[in-house]
Coordinates of N, CA and C and ligand atoms in Angstrom, one line a residue:
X1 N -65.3 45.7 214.8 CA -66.7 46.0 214.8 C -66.9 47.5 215.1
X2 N -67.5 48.0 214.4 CA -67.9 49.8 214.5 C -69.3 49.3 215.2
X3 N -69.5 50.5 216.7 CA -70.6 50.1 217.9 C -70.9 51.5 217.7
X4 N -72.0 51.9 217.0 CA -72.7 52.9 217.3 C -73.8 53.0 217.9
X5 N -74.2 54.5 218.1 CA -75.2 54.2 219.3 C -76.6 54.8 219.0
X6 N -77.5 54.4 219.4 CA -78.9 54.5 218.2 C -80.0 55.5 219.9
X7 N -79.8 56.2 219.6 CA -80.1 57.5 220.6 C -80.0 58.8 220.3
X8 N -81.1 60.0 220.9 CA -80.7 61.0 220.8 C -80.9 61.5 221.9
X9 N -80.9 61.0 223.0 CA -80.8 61.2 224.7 C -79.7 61.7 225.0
X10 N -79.3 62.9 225.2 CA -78.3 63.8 224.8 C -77.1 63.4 226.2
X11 N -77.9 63.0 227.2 CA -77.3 62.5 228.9 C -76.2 61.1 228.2
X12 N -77.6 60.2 228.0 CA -77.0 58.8 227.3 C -75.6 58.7 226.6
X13 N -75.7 60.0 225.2 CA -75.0 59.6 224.5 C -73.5 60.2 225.4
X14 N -73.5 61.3 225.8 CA -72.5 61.7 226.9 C -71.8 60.5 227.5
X15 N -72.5 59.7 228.5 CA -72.3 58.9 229.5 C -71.7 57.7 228.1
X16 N -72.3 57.1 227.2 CA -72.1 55.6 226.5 C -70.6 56.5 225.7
X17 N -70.5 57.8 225.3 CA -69.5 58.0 224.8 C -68.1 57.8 225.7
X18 N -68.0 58.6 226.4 CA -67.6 58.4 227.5 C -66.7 57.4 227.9
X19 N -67.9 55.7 228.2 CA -67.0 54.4 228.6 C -66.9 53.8 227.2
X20 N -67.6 53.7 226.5 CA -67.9 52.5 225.3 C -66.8 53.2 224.1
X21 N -66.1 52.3 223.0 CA -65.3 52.3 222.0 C -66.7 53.2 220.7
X22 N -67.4 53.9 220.8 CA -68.8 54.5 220.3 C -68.4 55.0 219.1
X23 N -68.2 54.7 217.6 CA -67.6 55.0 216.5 C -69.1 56.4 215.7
X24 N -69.9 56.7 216.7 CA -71.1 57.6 216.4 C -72.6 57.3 216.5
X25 N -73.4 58.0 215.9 CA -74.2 58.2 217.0 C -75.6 58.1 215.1
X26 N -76.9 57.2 216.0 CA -77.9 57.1 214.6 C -79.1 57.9 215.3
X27 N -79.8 58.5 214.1 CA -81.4 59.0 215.1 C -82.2 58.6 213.9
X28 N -83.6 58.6 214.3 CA -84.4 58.7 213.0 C -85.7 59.4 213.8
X29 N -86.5 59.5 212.5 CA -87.5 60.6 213.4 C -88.0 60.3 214.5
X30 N -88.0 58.8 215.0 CA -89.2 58.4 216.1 C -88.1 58.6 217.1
X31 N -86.5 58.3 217.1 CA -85.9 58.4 218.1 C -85.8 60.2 218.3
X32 N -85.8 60.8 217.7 CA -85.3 62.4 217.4 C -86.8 62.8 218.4
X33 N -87.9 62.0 218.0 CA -89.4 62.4 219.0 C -89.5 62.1 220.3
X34 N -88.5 61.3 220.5 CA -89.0 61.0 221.9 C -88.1 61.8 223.0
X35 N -87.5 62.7 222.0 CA -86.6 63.5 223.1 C -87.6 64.7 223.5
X36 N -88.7 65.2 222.8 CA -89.6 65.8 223.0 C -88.6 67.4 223.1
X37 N -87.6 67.8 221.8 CA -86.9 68.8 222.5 C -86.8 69.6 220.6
X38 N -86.5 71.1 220.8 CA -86.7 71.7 219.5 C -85.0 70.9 218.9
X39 N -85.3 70.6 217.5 CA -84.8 69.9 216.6 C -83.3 70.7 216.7
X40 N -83.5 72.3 216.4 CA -82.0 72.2 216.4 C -80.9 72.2 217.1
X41 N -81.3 72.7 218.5 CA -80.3 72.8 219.5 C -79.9 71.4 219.7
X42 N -81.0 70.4 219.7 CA -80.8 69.0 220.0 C -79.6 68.0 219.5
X43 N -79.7 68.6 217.3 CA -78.9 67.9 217.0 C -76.9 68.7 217.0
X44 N -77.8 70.1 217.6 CA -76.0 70.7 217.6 C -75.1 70.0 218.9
X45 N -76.3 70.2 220.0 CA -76.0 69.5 221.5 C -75.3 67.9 221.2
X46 N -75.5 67.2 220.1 CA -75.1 66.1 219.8 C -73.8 65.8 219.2
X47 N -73.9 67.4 218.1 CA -72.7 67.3 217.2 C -71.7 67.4 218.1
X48 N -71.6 68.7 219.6 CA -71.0 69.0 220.1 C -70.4 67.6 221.2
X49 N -71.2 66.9 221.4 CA -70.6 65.6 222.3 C -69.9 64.8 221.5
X50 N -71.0 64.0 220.3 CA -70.2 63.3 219.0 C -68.7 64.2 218.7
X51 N -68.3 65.5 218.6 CA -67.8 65.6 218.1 C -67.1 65.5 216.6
X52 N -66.0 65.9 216.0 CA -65.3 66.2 214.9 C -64.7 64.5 214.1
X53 N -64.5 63.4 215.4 CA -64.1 62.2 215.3 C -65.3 61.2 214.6
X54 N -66.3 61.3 215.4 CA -67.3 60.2 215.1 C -68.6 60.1 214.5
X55 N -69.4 59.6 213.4 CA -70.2 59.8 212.8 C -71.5 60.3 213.1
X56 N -72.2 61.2 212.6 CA -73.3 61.2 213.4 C -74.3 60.9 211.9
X57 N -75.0 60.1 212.0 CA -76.1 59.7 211.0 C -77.5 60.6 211.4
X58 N -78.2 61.1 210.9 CA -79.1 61.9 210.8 C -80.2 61.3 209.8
X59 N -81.3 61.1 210.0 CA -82.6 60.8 208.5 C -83.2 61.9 208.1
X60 N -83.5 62.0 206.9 CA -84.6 63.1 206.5 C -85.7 62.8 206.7
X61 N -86.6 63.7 206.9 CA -88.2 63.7 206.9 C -88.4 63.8 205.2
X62 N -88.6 64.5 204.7 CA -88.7 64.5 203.6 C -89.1 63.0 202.3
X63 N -89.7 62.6 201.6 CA -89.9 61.4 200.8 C -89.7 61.9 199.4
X64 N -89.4 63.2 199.1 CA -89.0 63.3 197.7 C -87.5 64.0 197.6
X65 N -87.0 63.3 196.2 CA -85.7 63.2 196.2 C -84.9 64.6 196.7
X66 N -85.9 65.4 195.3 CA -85.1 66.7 195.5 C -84.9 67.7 196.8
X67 N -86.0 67.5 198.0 CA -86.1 68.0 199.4 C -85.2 67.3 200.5
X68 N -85.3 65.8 199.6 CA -84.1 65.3 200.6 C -82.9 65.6 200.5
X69 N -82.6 66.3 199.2 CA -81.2 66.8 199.1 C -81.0 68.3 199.1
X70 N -82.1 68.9 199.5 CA -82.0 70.3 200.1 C -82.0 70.4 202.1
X71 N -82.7 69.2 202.7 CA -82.3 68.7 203.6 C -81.3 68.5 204.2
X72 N -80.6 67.8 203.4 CA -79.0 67.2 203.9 C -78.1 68.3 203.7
X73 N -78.4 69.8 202.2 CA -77.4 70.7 202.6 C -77.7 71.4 203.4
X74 N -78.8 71.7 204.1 CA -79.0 72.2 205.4 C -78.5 71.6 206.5
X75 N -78.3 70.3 206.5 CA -78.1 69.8 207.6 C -76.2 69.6 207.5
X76 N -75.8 69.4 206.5 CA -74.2 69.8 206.6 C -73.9 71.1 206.9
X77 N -74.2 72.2 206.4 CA -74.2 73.1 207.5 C -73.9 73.3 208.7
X78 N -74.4 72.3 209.6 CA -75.0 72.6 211.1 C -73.7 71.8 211.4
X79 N -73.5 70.1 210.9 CA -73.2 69.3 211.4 C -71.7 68.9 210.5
X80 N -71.6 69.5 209.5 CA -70.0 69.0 208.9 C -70.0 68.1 208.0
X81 N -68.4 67.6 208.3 CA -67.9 66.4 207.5 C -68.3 65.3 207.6
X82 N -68.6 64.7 208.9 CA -68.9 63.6 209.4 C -70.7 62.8 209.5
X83 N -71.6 64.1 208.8 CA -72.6 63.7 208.6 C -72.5 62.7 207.7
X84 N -73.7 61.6 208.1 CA -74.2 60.8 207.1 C -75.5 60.9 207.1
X85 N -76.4 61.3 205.6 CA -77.4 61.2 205.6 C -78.3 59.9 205.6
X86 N -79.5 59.2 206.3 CA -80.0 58.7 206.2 C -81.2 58.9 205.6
X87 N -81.2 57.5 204.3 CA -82.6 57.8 203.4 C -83.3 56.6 203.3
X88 N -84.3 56.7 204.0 CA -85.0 55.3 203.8 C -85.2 54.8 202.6
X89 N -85.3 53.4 202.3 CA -84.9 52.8 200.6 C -86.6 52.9 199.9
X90 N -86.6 53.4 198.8 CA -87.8 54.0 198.6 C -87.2 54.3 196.8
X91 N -88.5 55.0 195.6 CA -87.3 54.7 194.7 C -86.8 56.5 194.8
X92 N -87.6 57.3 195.5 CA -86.7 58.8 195.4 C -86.0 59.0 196.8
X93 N -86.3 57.7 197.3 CA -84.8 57.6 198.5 C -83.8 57.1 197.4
X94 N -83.8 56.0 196.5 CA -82.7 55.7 195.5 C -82.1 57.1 195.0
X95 N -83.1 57.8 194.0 CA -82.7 58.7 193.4 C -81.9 60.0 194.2
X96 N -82.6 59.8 195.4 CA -81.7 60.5 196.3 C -80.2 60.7 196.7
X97 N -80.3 59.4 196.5 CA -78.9 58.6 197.3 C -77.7 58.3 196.1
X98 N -78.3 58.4 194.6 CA -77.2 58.8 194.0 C -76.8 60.5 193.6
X99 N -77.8 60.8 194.0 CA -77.7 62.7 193.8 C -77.2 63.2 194.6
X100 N -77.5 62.3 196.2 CA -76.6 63.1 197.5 C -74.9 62.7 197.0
X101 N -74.5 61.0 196.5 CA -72.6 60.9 196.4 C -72.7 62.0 195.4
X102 N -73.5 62.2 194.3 CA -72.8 63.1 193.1 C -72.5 64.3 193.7
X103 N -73.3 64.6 195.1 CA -73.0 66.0 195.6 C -71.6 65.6 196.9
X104 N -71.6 64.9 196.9 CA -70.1 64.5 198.0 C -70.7 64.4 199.5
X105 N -72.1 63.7 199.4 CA -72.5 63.4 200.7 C -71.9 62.0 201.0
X106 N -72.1 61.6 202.7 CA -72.1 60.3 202.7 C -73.4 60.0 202.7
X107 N -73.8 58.5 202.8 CA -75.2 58.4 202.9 C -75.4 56.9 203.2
X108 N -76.3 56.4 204.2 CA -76.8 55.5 205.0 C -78.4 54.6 204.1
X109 N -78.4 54.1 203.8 CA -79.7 54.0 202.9 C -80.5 52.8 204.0
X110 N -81.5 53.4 204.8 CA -82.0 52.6 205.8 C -83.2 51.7 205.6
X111 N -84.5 51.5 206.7 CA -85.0 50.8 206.5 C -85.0 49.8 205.4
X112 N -83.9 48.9 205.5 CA -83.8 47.7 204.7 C -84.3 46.6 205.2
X113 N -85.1 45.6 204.5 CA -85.6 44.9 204.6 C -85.4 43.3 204.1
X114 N -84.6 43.9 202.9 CA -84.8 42.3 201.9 C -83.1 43.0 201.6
X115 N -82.6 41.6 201.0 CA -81.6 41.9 200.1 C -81.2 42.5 198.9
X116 N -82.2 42.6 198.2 CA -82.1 43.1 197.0 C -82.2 45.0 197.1
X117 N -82.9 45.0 198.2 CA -83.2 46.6 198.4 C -81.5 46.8 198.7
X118 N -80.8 46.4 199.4 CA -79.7 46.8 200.4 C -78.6 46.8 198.7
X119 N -78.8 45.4 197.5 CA -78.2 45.3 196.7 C -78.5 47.1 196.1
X120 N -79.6 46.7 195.6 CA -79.6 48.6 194.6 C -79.1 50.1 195.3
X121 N -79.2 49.5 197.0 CA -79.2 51.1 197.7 C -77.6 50.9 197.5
X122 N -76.9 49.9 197.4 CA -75.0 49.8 197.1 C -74.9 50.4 195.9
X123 N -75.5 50.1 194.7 CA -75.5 50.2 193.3 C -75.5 51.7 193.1
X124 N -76.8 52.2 193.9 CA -77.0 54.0 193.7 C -75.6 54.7 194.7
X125 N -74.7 53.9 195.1 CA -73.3 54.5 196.0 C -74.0 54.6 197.5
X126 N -74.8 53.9 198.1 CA -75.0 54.2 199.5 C -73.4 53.9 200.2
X127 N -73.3 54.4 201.5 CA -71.9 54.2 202.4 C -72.2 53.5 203.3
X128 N -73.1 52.8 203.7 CA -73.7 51.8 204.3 C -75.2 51.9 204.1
X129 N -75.7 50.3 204.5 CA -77.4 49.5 204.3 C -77.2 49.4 205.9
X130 N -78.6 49.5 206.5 CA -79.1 49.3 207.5 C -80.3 48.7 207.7
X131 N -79.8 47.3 207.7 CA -81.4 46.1 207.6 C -81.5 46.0 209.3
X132 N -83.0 45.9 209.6 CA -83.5 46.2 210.7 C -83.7 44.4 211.0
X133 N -83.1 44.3 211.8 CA -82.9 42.5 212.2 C -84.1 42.5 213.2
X134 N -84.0 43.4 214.4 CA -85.8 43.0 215.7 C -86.8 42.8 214.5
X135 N -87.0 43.6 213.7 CA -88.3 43.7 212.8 C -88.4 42.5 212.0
X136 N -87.1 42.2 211.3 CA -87.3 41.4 210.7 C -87.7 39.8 211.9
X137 N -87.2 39.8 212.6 CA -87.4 38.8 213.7 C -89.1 38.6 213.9
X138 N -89.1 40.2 214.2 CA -90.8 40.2 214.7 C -92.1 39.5 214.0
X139 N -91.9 39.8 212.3 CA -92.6 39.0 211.2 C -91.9 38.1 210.9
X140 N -91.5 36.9 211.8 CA -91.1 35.6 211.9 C -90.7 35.7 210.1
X141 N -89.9 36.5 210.0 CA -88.7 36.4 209.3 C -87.3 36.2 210.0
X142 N -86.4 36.2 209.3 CA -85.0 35.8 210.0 C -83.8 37.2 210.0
X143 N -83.9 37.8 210.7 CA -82.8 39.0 210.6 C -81.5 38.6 210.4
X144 N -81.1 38.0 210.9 CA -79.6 37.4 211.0 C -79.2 37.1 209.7
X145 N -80.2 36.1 209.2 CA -80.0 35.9 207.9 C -80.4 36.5 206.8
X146 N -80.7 37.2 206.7 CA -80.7 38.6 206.1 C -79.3 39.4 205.8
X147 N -79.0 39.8 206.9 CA -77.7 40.7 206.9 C -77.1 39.6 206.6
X148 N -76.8 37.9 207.3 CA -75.5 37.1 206.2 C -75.8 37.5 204.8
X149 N -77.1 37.4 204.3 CA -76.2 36.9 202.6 C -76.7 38.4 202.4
X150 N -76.7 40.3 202.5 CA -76.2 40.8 202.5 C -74.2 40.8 202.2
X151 N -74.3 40.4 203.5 CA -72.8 40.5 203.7 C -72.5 39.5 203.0
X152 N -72.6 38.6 202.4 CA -71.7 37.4 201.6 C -72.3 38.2 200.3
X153 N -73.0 38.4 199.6 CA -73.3 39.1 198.4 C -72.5 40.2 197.7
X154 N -72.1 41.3 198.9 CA -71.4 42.2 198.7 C -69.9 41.7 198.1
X155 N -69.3 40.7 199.0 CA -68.0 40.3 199.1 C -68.0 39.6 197.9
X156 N -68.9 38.9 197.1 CA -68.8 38.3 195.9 C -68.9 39.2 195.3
X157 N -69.8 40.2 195.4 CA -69.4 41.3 194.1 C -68.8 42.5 194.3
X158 N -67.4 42.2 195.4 CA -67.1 43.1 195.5 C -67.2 44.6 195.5
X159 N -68.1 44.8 196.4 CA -69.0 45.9 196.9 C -68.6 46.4 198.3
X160 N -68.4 47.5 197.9 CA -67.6 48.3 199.0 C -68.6 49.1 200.3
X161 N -69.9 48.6 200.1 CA -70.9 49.4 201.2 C -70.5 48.7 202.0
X162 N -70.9 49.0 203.3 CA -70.8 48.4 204.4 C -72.5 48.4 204.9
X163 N -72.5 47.6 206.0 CA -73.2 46.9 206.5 C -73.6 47.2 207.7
X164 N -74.8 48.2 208.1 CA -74.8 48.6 209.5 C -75.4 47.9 209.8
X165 N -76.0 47.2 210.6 CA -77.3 46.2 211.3 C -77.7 47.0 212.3
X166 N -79.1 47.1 212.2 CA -79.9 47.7 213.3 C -81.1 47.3 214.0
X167 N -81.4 47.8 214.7 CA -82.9 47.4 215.2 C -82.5 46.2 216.1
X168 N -82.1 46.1 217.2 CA -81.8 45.2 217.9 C -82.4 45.5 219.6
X169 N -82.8 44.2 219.8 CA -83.5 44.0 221.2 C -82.2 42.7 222.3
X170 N -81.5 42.2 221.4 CA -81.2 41.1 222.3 C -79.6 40.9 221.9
X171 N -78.6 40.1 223.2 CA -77.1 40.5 223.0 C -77.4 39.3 221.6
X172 N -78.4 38.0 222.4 CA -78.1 37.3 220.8 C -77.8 37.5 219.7
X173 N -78.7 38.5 219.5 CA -78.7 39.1 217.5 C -77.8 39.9 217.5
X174 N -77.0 40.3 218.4 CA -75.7 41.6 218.0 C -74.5 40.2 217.8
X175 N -74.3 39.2 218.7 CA -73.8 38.5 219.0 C -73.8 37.3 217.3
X176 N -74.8 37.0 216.7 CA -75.3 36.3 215.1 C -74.3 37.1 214.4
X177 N -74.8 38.8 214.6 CA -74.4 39.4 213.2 C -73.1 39.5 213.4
X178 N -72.1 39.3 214.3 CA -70.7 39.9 214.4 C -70.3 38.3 213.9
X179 N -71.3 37.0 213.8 CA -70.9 35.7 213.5 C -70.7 35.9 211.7
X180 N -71.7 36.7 211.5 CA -71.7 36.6 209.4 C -71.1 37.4 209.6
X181 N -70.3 38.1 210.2 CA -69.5 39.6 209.5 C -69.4 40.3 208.7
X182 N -70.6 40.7 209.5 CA -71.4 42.1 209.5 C -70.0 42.9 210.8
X183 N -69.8 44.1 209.4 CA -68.8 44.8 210.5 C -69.0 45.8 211.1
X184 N -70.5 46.5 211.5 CA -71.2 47.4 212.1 C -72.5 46.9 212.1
X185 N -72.7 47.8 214.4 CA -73.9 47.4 214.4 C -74.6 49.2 215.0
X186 N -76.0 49.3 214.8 CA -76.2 50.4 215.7 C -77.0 50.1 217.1
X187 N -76.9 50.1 218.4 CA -77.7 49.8 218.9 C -77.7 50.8 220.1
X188 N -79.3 50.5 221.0 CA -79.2 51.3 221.8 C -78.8 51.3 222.8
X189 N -78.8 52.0 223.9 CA -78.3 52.2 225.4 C -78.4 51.0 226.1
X190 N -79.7 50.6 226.1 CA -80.0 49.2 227.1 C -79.0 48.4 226.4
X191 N -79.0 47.9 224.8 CA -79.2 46.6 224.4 C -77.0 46.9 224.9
X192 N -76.9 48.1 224.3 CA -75.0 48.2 225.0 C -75.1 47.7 226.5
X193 N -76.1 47.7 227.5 CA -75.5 47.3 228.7 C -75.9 46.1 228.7
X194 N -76.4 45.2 228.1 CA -76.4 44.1 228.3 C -75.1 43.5 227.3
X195 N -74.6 44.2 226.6 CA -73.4 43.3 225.8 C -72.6 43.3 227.1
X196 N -72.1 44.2 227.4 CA -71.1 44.1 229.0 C -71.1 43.8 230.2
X197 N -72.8 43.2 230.2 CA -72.7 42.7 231.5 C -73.0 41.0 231.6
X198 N -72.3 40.8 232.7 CA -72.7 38.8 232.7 C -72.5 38.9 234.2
X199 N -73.6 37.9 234.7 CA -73.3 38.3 236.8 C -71.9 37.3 236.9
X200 N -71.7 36.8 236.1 CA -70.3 36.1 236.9 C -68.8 36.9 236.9
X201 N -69.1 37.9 235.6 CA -67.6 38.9 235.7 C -68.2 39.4 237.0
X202 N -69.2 40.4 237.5 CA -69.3 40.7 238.6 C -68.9 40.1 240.1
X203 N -69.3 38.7 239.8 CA -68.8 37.9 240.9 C -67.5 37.8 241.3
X204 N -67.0 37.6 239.9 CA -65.3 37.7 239.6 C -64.5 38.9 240.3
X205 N -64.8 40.2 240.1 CA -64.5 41.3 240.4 C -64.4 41.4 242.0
X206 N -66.1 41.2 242.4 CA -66.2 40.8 243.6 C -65.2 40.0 244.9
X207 N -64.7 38.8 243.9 CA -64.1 38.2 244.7 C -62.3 38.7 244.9
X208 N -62.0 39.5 243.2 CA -60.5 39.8 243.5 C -61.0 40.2 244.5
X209 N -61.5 41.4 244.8 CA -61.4 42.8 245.5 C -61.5 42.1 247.1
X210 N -62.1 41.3 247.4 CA -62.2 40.6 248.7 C -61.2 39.7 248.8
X211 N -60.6 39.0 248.2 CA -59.2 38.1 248.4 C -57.9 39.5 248.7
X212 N -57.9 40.6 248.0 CA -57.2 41.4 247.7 C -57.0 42.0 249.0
X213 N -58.3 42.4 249.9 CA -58.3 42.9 251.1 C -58.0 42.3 252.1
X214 N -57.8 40.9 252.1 CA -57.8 39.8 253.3 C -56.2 40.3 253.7
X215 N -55.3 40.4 252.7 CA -54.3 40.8 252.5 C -53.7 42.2 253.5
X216 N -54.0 42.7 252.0 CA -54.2 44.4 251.9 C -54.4 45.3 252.4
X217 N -55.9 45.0 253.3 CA -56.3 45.7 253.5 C -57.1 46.6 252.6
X218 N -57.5 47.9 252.9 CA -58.0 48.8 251.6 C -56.4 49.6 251.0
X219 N -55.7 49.2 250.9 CA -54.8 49.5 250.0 C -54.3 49.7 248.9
X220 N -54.1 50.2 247.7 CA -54.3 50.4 246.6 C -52.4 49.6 246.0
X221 N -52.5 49.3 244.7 CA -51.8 49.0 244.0 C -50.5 50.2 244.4
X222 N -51.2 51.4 243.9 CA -50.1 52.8 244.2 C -49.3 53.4 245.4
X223 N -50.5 52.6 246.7 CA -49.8 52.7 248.0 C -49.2 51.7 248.6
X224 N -49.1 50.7 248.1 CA -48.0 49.6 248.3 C -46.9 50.2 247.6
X225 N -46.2 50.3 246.5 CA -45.8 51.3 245.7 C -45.0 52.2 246.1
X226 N -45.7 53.3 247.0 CA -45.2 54.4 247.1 C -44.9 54.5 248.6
X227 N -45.3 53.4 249.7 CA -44.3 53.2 251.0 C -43.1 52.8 250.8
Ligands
E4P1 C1 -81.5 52.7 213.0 O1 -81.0 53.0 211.9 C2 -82.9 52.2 213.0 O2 -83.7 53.3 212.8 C3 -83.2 51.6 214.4 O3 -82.2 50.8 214.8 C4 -84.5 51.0 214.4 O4 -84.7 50.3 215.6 P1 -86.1 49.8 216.2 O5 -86.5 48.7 215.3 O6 -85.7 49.3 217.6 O7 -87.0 51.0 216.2

């Protein structure tokens, strides 16, 4: 599973990079606004934590083709190899999205909704679809199932996009999509500390560390060891 991290909380991404297996990092405009911070220092401060290893997905503002692809060479510039442009699916997000592979971009083709959008944004060469599963939840549609027959659709027609799943509120729905295999998800800070946490590992931990000491004392592994 590729665990990216859907933030541009510059502290967060630090700290989740840090402990978490974090294969890179998604923003879109509303997350890029709530940092309330000038755009470019923000996304270099990012490039520089992400670093040279891990993806950083980036969206355009922009809705017409040609600006989106003056966009993105501005923003490879800043940010490199490892950029992936995000274009919301739209039809001069399409046209976009085969004009950015002709130019040797990668590209993210987002707000997906239905299947069929996720099918054409594969078709125009997207490098991954990003169907928003909370949303689709929210208008008592079915997210989960969405991304399955994405993901079984591709595999029948042997379609090489991949499959980011996004928009997630609950360990459930991260927990569904890793069931259809879906092999990437993006999510945020909160919804990562709830994948790792359960009160009974804590209990567990709790209790070595107290059986350990009845013993031991506060003693370490290394100073038993090294007497
Ligand atoms: C990521 O690509 C999406 O923009 C993001 O996951 C949307 O999440 P939200 O529905 O919580 O805003």
């Amino acid at each position: 599973m590729l665990y990216i991290l859907d933030t541009a909380d510059t502290e967060k991404i630090r700290r989740y990079t840090y402990y978490f297996p974090i294969a890179g990092v998604t923003t879109n405009p509303t997350i890029i606004s709530k940092e309330k911070r000038d755009f470019l220092p923000l996304i270099k401060e990012i490039k520089g934590i992400v670093g040279d290893s891990r993806m950083f997905h980036i969206q355009t503002t922009s809705q017409d083709a040609d600006k989106i692809i003056e966009e993105a060479k501005a923003l490879r510039e800043i940010i490199g190899e490892k950029l992936y442009i995000k274009v919301p699916i739209s039809q001069e997000g399409l046209r976009a999205t085969w004009m950015l592979k002709e130019r040797g971009f990668n590209v993210t083709e987002t707000a997906i909704f239905t299947q069929q959008q996720a099918m054409l944004a594969a078709t125009a060469g997207a490098d991954f679809v990003a169907p928003y599963v909370n949303r689709l939840d929210n208008i008592v549609s079915d997210g989960v199932n969405v991304v399955s027959e994405i993901v079984q659709m591709f595999k029948l027609n042997d379609i090489k996009t991949k499959v980011l799943a996004a928009s997630f509120k609950t360990v459930e729905q991260v927990h569904k999509i890793a069931m259809v295999g879906c092999q990437s998800v993006t999510v945020n800070p909160d919804v990562l500390d709830q994948l790792i946490y359960h009160p009974m590992t804590m209990l567990a931990i709790d209790d070595f560390e107290a059986d350990w000491k009845t013993v031991y004392g506060n003693k370490s592994i290394l100073d038993l060891i090294k007497e």
